């Protein structure tokens, strides 16, 4: 099947904004998620957006959704060194037997420089 | 509290050993998941349990055997693994879709497994 695509690497200066992009595959996905993974750690849920929304803001995070183009983005305002991590987008599909399946993007390594 | 705990943090095992990974959550979630993650790659779904019943097995080799003894616990039994099975094994939990909502998955810190 098709992959959920993300650019591999992003480097920004501390204090600037970061924008991480994602192109997903399933136009019927009702929820889309952003996760953060620091080295050697599990995945931390950052935020999610429902498909009937164009935008969601949560403190320094802004999610934009373009359903027509199946494009999702995560903007981090005032990026800090602690934001350095790998960021994964994910689309969700429900399982008829219960639970749900997340299909993750390829991941974007964000590096924040002083 | 959105905590999922996993033990052990690190595990080194030989190809003839039998070991188990454990996962626990107390969020009242009725869906639990096992993922495998190789370095610099996204997590890959292995198993899904819903209400303690196996919902999906993503064609995982039989040397991995999941078990869900109750709604809070999820185990992954390992036997006769291969070196290529070395990876980070992540557990997650969520509400089940029957309860409505975003069903966001919360992940544990993972078990770093090395097969020698």
Tab-separated table of N, CA and C in Angstrom, chain B residues 5-109:
chain	number	residue	atom	x	y	z
B	5	UNK	N	2.871	1.322	31.560
B	5	UNK	CA	4.181	0.876	32.025
B	5	UNK	C	4.570	-0.412	31.315
B	6	UNK	N	5.873	-0.582	31.098
B	6	UNK	CA	6.390	-1.779	30.445
B	6	UNK	C	7.606	-2.276	31.204
B	7	UNK	N	7.698	-3.585	31.341
B	7	UNK	CA	8.876	-4.207	31.929
B	7	UNK	C	9.282	-5.420	31.109
B	8	UNK	N	10.584	-5.707	31.052
B	8	UNK	CA	11.692	-4.887	31.531
B	8	UNK	C	11.979	-3.732	30.562
B	9	UNK	N	12.872	-2.848	30.931
B	9	UNK	CA	13.269	-1.753	30.026
B	9	UNK	C	14.207	-2.268	28.935
B	10	UNK	N	15.098	-3.174	29.349
B	10	UNK	CA	16.053	-3.766	28.419
B	10	UNK	C	16.019	-5.278	28.616
B	11	UNK	N	16.229	-6.008	27.519
B	11	UNK	CA	16.269	-7.460	27.597
B	11	UNK	C	17.246	-7.973	26.542
B	12	UNK	N	18.189	-8.820	27.012
B	12	UNK	CA	19.095	-9.503	26.098
B	12	UNK	C	18.799	-10.989	26.216
B	13	UNK	N	18.550	-11.639	25.104
B	13	UNK	CA	18.233	-13.065	25.150
B	13	UNK	C	18.885	-13.805	23.991
B	14	UNK	N	19.186	-15.071	24.262
B	14	UNK	CA	19.716	-15.918	23.223
B	14	UNK	C	18.593	-16.498	22.378
B	15	UNK	N	18.964	-17.090	21.273
B	15	UNK	CA	17.966	-17.588	20.323
B	15	UNK	C	17.203	-18.792	20.858
B	16	UNK	N	17.705	-19.429	21.909
B	16	UNK	CA	16.982	-20.590	22.449
B	16	UNK	C	16.199	-20.254	23.709
B	17	UNK	N	16.310	-19.027	24.163
B	17	UNK	CA	15.636	-18.636	25.412
B	17	UNK	C	14.133	-18.445	25.227
B	18	UNK	N	13.422	-18.483	26.365
B	18	UNK	CA	12.019	-18.063	26.415
B	18	UNK	C	11.934	-16.915	27.409
B	19	UNK	N	11.327	-15.820	26.990
B	19	UNK	CA	11.164	-14.658	27.871
B	19	UNK	C	9.799	-14.048	27.608
B	20	UNK	N	9.406	-13.126	28.490
B	20	UNK	CA	8.131	-12.425	28.314
B	20	UNK	C	8.293	-10.936	28.558
B	21	UNK	N	7.574	-10.158	27.774
B	21	UNK	CA	7.461	-8.719	27.984
B	21	UNK	C	6.099	-8.446	28.613
B	22	UNK	N	6.090	-7.460	29.529
B	22	UNK	CA	4.848	-7.144	30.226
B	22	UNK	C	4.467	-5.687	30.029
B	23	UNK	N	3.166	-5.449	30.005
B	23	UNK	CA	2.617	-4.113	29.815
B	23	UNK	C	1.406	-3.964	30.725
B	24	UNK	N	1.245	-2.788	31.335
B	24	UNK	CA	0.125	-2.573	32.248
B	24	UNK	C	-0.404	-1.154	32.093
B	25	UNK	N	-1.715	-1.013	32.170
B	25	UNK	CA	-2.338	0.315	32.170
B	25	UNK	C	-3.528	0.293	33.131
B	26	UNK	N	-3.797	1.465	33.745
B	26	UNK	CA	-4.910	1.581	34.682
B	26	UNK	C	-5.788	2.747	34.294
B	27	UNK	N	-5.965	2.927	32.990
B	27	UNK	CA	-6.809	4.007	32.484
B	27	UNK	C	-8.207	3.515	32.145
B	28	UNK	N	-8.461	2.242	32.369
B	28	UNK	CA	-9.763	1.677	32.015
B	28	UNK	C	-9.914	1.442	30.526
B	29	UNK	N	-8.796	1.457	29.801
B	29	UNK	CA	-8.864	1.213	28.360
B	29	UNK	C	-9.147	-0.260	28.093
B	30	UNK	N	-9.938	-0.536	27.036
B	30	UNK	CA	-10.273	-1.917	26.727
B	30	UNK	C	-9.617	-2.398	25.452
B	31	UNK	N	-8.778	-1.592	24.852
B	31	UNK	CA	-7.996	-2.011	23.691
B	31	UNK	C	-6.517	-1.847	24.022
B	32	UNK	N	-5.727	-2.873	23.704
B	32	UNK	CA	-4.290	-2.826	23.966
B	32	UNK	C	-3.542	-3.354	22.752
B	33	UNK	N	-2.319	-2.857	22.580
B	33	UNK	CA	-1.590	-3.051	21.321
B	33	UNK	C	-0.129	-3.401	21.586
B	34	UNK	N	0.444	-4.200	20.689
B	34	UNK	CA	1.896	-4.389	20.624
B	34	UNK	C	2.388	-3.880	19.280
B	35	UNK	N	3.495	-3.097	19.349
B	35	UNK	CA	4.170	-2.596	18.160
B	35	UNK	C	5.637	-3.003	18.224
B	36	UNK	N	6.236	-3.132	17.051
B	36	UNK	CA	7.684	-3.339	16.923
B	36	UNK	C	8.255	-2.135	16.188
B	37	UNK	N	9.373	-1.605	16.709
B	37	UNK	CA	9.979	-0.450	16.057
B	37	UNK	C	11.480	-0.663	15.890
B	38	UNK	N	11.909	-0.628	14.638
B	38	UNK	CA	13.337	-0.665	14.328
B	38	UNK	C	13.862	0.767	14.323
B	39	UNK	N	15.172	0.886	14.470
B	39	UNK	CA	15.805	2.203	14.575
B	39	UNK	C	15.480	3.075	13.358
B	40	UNK	N	15.121	4.324	13.636
B	40	UNK	CA	14.852	5.341	12.614
B	40	UNK	C	13.636	5.008	11.742
B	41	UNK	N	12.785	4.078	12.194
B	41	UNK	CA	11.593	3.692	11.446
B	41	UNK	C	10.345	3.937	12.280
B	42	UNK	N	9.186	4.038	11.635
B	42	UNK	CA	7.959	4.156	12.419
B	42	UNK	C	7.583	2.828	13.068
B	43	UNK	N	6.770	2.880	14.118
B	43	UNK	CA	6.296	1.631	14.732
B	43	UNK	C	5.439	0.835	13.749
B	44	UNK	N	5.556	-0.496	13.855
B	44	UNK	CA	4.745	-1.399	13.028
B	44	UNK	C	3.824	-2.180	13.957
B	45	UNK	N	2.539	-2.171	13.665
B	45	UNK	CA	1.572	-2.881	14.487
B	45	UNK	C	1.786	-4.388	14.391
B	46	UNK	N	1.743	-5.047	15.584
B	46	UNK	CA	1.860	-6.509	15.618
B	46	UNK	C	0.515	-7.142	15.980
B	47	UNK	N	-0.030	-6.753	17.148
B	47	UNK	CA	-1.257	-7.351	17.664
B	47	UNK	C	-2.151	-6.277	18.267
B	48	UNK	N	-3.476	-6.543	18.195
B	48	UNK	CA	-4.462	-5.701	18.860
B	48	UNK	C	-5.383	-6.602	19.667
B	49	UNK	N	-5.625	-6.213	20.923
B	49	UNK	CA	-6.610	-6.886	21.765
B	49	UNK	C	-7.732	-5.908	22.069
B	50	UNK	N	-8.959	-6.406	22.010
B	50	UNK	CA	-10.120	-5.613	22.374
B	50	UNK	C	-10.965	-6.445	23.333
B	51	UNK	N	-11.228	-5.894	24.518
B	51	UNK	CA	-11.967	-6.637	25.556
B	51	UNK	C	-11.354	-8.021	25.752
B	52	UNK	N	-10.047	-8.065	25.883
B	52	UNK	CA	-9.243	-9.259	26.167
B	52	UNK	C	-9.284	-10.305	25.068
B	53	UNK	N	-9.831	-9.955	23.913
B	53	UNK	CA	-9.849	-10.896	22.790
B	53	UNK	C	-8.942	-10.358	21.673
B	54	UNK	N	-8.237	-11.259	21.007
B	54	UNK	CA	-7.362	-10.856	19.916
B	54	UNK	C	-8.207	-10.334	18.755
B	55	UNK	N	-7.969	-9.086	18.392
B	55	UNK	CA	-8.706	-8.452	17.304
B	55	UNK	C	-7.967	-8.576	15.984
B	56	UNK	N	-6.648	-8.451	16.040
B	56	UNK	CA	-5.879	-8.515	14.810
B	56	UNK	C	-4.472	-9.026	15.106
B	57	UNK	N	-3.982	-9.864	14.203
B	57	UNK	CA	-2.597	-10.345	14.203
B	57	UNK	C	-2.064	-9.970	12.827
B	58	UNK	N	-1.092	-9.070	12.812
B	58	UNK	CA	-0.594	-8.578	11.535
B	58	UNK	C	0.469	-9.521	10.951
B	59	UNK	N	0.071	-10.787	10.788
B	59	UNK	CA	0.954	-11.790	10.184
B	59	UNK	C	2.296	-11.892	10.907
B	60	UNK	N	2.218	-11.898	12.229
B	60	UNK	CA	3.429	-11.971	13.048
B	60	UNK	C	3.847	-13.440	13.192
B	61	UNK	N	5.138	-13.745	13.090
B	61	UNK	CA	5.591	-15.138	13.253
B	61	UNK	C	5.190	-15.709	14.602
B	62	UNK	N	4.985	-17.014	14.637
B	62	UNK	CA	4.465	-17.678	15.841
B	62	UNK	C	5.454	-17.687	16.988
B	63	UNK	N	6.703	-17.300	16.754
B	63	UNK	CA	7.660	-17.195	17.864
B	63	UNK	C	7.296	-16.024	18.793
B	64	UNK	N	6.363	-15.172	18.376
B	64	UNK	CA	5.791	-14.125	19.226
B	64	UNK	C	4.373	-14.562	19.593
B	65	UNK	N	4.095	-14.643	20.889
B	65	UNK	CA	2.795	-15.117	21.328
B	65	UNK	C	2.200	-14.122	22.320
B	66	UNK	N	1.133	-13.405	21.946
B	66	UNK	CA	0.558	-12.433	22.866
B	66	UNK	C	-0.437	-13.090	23.815
B	67	UNK	N	-0.649	-12.396	24.930
B	67	UNK	CA	-1.628	-12.865	25.914
B	67	UNK	C	-2.213	-11.663	26.623
B	68	UNK	N	-3.511	-11.673	26.840
B	68	UNK	CA	-4.161	-10.585	27.572
B	68	UNK	C	-4.937	-11.194	28.735
B	69	UNK	N	-4.300	-11.373	29.883
B	69	UNK	CA	-4.947	-12.087	30.991
B	69	UNK	C	-6.096	-11.321	31.638
B	70	UNK	N	-6.058	-9.983	31.583
B	70	UNK	CA	-7.186	-9.184	32.054
B	70	UNK	C	-7.137	-7.821	31.376
B	71	UNK	N	-8.075	-6.970	31.688
B	71	UNK	CA	-8.215	-5.718	30.932
B	71	UNK	C	-7.068	-4.748	31.167
B	72	UNK	N	-6.239	-4.987	32.198
B	72	UNK	CA	-5.151	-4.056	32.490
B	72	UNK	C	-3.786	-4.547	32.032
B	73	UNK	N	-3.700	-5.827	31.706
B	73	UNK	CA	-2.395	-6.438	31.448
B	73	UNK	C	-2.297	-6.993	30.038
B	74	UNK	N	-1.112	-6.871	29.468
B	74	UNK	CA	-0.840	-7.442	28.151
B	74	UNK	C	0.574	-8.000	28.195
B	75	UNK	N	0.723	-9.241	27.769
B	75	UNK	CA	2.034	-9.877	27.737
B	75	UNK	C	2.415	-10.222	26.311
B	76	UNK	N	3.714	-10.334	26.082
B	76	UNK	CA	4.207	-10.837	24.803
B	76	UNK	C	5.263	-11.885	25.117
B	77	UNK	N	4.938	-13.142	24.820
B	77	UNK	CA	5.841	-14.248	25.100
B	77	UNK	C	6.736	-14.478	23.883
B	78	UNK	N	8.016	-14.645	24.170
B	78	UNK	CA	9.025	-14.735	23.132
B	78	UNK	C	9.719	-16.083	23.197
B	79	UNK	N	9.899	-16.725	22.069
B	79	UNK	CA	10.549	-18.037	22.051
B	79	UNK	C	11.231	-18.252	20.702
B	80	UNK	N	12.494	-18.696	20.769
B	80	UNK	CA	13.255	-19.019	19.556
B	80	UNK	C	13.338	-17.825	18.607
B	81	UNK	N	13.665	-16.673	19.177
B	81	UNK	CA	13.753	-15.475	18.342
B	81	UNK	C	15.030	-15.485	17.505
B	82	UNK	N	15.023	-14.635	16.498
B	82	UNK	CA	16.144	-14.460	15.599
B	82	UNK	C	16.802	-13.103	15.848
B	83	UNK	N	18.081	-12.947	15.479
B	83	UNK	CA	18.730	-11.638	15.671
B	83	UNK	C	17.973	-10.484	15.013
B	84	UNK	N	17.300	-10.726	13.903
B	84	UNK	CA	16.555	-9.642	13.241
B	84	UNK	C	15.305	-9.210	14.023
B	85	UNK	N	14.983	-9.941	15.080
B	85	UNK	CA	13.861	-9.534	15.948
B	85	UNK	C	14.292	-8.482	16.963
B	86	UNK	N	15.577	-8.189	17.018
B	86	UNK	CA	16.058	-7.133	17.907
B	86	UNK	C	15.420	-5.815	17.510
B	87	UNK	N	14.799	-5.143	18.478
B	87	UNK	CA	14.046	-3.911	18.195
B	87	UNK	C	13.542	-3.330	19.506
B	88	UNK	N	12.866	-2.203	19.403
B	88	UNK	CA	12.122	-1.631	20.528
B	88	UNK	C	10.682	-2.122	20.417
B	89	UNK	N	10.186	-2.749	21.479
B	89	UNK	CA	8.810	-3.254	21.486
B	89	UNK	C	7.967	-2.321	22.347
B	90	UNK	N	6.964	-1.754	21.727
B	90	UNK	CA	6.115	-0.756	22.365
B	90	UNK	C	4.727	-1.320	22.609
B	91	UNK	N	4.216	-1.009	23.771
B	91	UNK	CA	2.840	-1.345	24.121
B	91	UNK	C	2.034	-0.053	24.125
B	92	UNK	N	0.766	-0.132	23.766
B	92	UNK	CA	-0.114	1.035	23.787
B	92	UNK	C	-1.504	0.592	24.234
B	93	UNK	N	-2.296	1.571	24.667
B	93	UNK	CA	-3.686	1.277	25.009
B	93	UNK	C	-4.571	2.420	24.550
B	94	UNK	N	-5.850	2.121	24.379
B	94	UNK	CA	-6.814	3.154	23.989
B	94	UNK	C	-8.197	2.720	24.442
B	95	UNK	N	-9.114	3.679	24.442
B	95	UNK	CA	-10.509	3.302	24.551
B	95	UNK	C	-10.852	2.483	23.318
B	96	UNK	N	-11.841	1.623	23.455
B	96	UNK	CA	-12.297	0.896	22.281
B	96	UNK	C	-13.288	1.762	21.501
B	97	UNK	N	-13.435	1.523	20.202
B	97	UNK	CA	-14.275	2.384	19.375
B	97	UNK	C	-15.724	2.353	19.793
B	98	UNK	N	-16.130	1.346	20.514
B	98	UNK	CA	-17.532	1.291	20.939
B	98	UNK	C	-17.846	2.359	21.967
B	99	UNK	N	-16.823	2.954	22.572
B	99	UNK	CA	-17.082	3.969	23.598
B	99	UNK	C	-17.075	5.372	23.019
B	100	UNK	N	-16.812	5.521	21.741
B	100	UNK	CA	-16.847	6.835	21.085
B	100	UNK	C	-15.596	7.652	21.327
B	101	UNK	N	-15.380	8.688	20.496
B	101	UNK	CA	-14.260	9.591	20.742
B	101	UNK	C	-13.085	9.365	19.814
B	102	UNK	N	-11.977	9.979	20.161
B	102	UNK	CA	-10.802	9.961	19.296
B	102	UNK	C	-9.992	8.679	19.429
B	103	UNK	N	-10.249	7.900	20.461
B	103	UNK	CA	-9.566	6.619	20.688
B	103	UNK	C	-8.061	6.756	20.591
B	104	UNK	N	-7.553	7.883	21.104
B	104	UNK	CA	-6.110	8.085	20.976
B	104	UNK	C	-5.366	6.999	21.735
B	105	UNK	N	-4.254	6.577	21.161
B	105	UNK	CA	-3.442	5.536	21.772
B	105	UNK	C	-2.347	6.182	22.610
B	106	UNK	N	-2.174	5.634	23.818
B	106	UNK	CA	-1.110	6.064	24.719
B	106	UNK	C	-0.069	4.962	24.787
B	107	UNK	N	1.188	5.354	24.637
B	107	UNK	CA	2.270	4.400	24.531
B	107	UNK	C	3.083	4.314	25.818
B	108	UNK	N	3.601	3.111	26.051
B	108	UNK	CA	4.570	2.912	27.107
B	108	UNK	C	5.959	3.283	26.621
B	109	UNK	N	6.955	3.215	27.512
B	109	UNK	CA	8.331	3.609	27.159
B	109	UNK	C	9.057	2.574	26.306
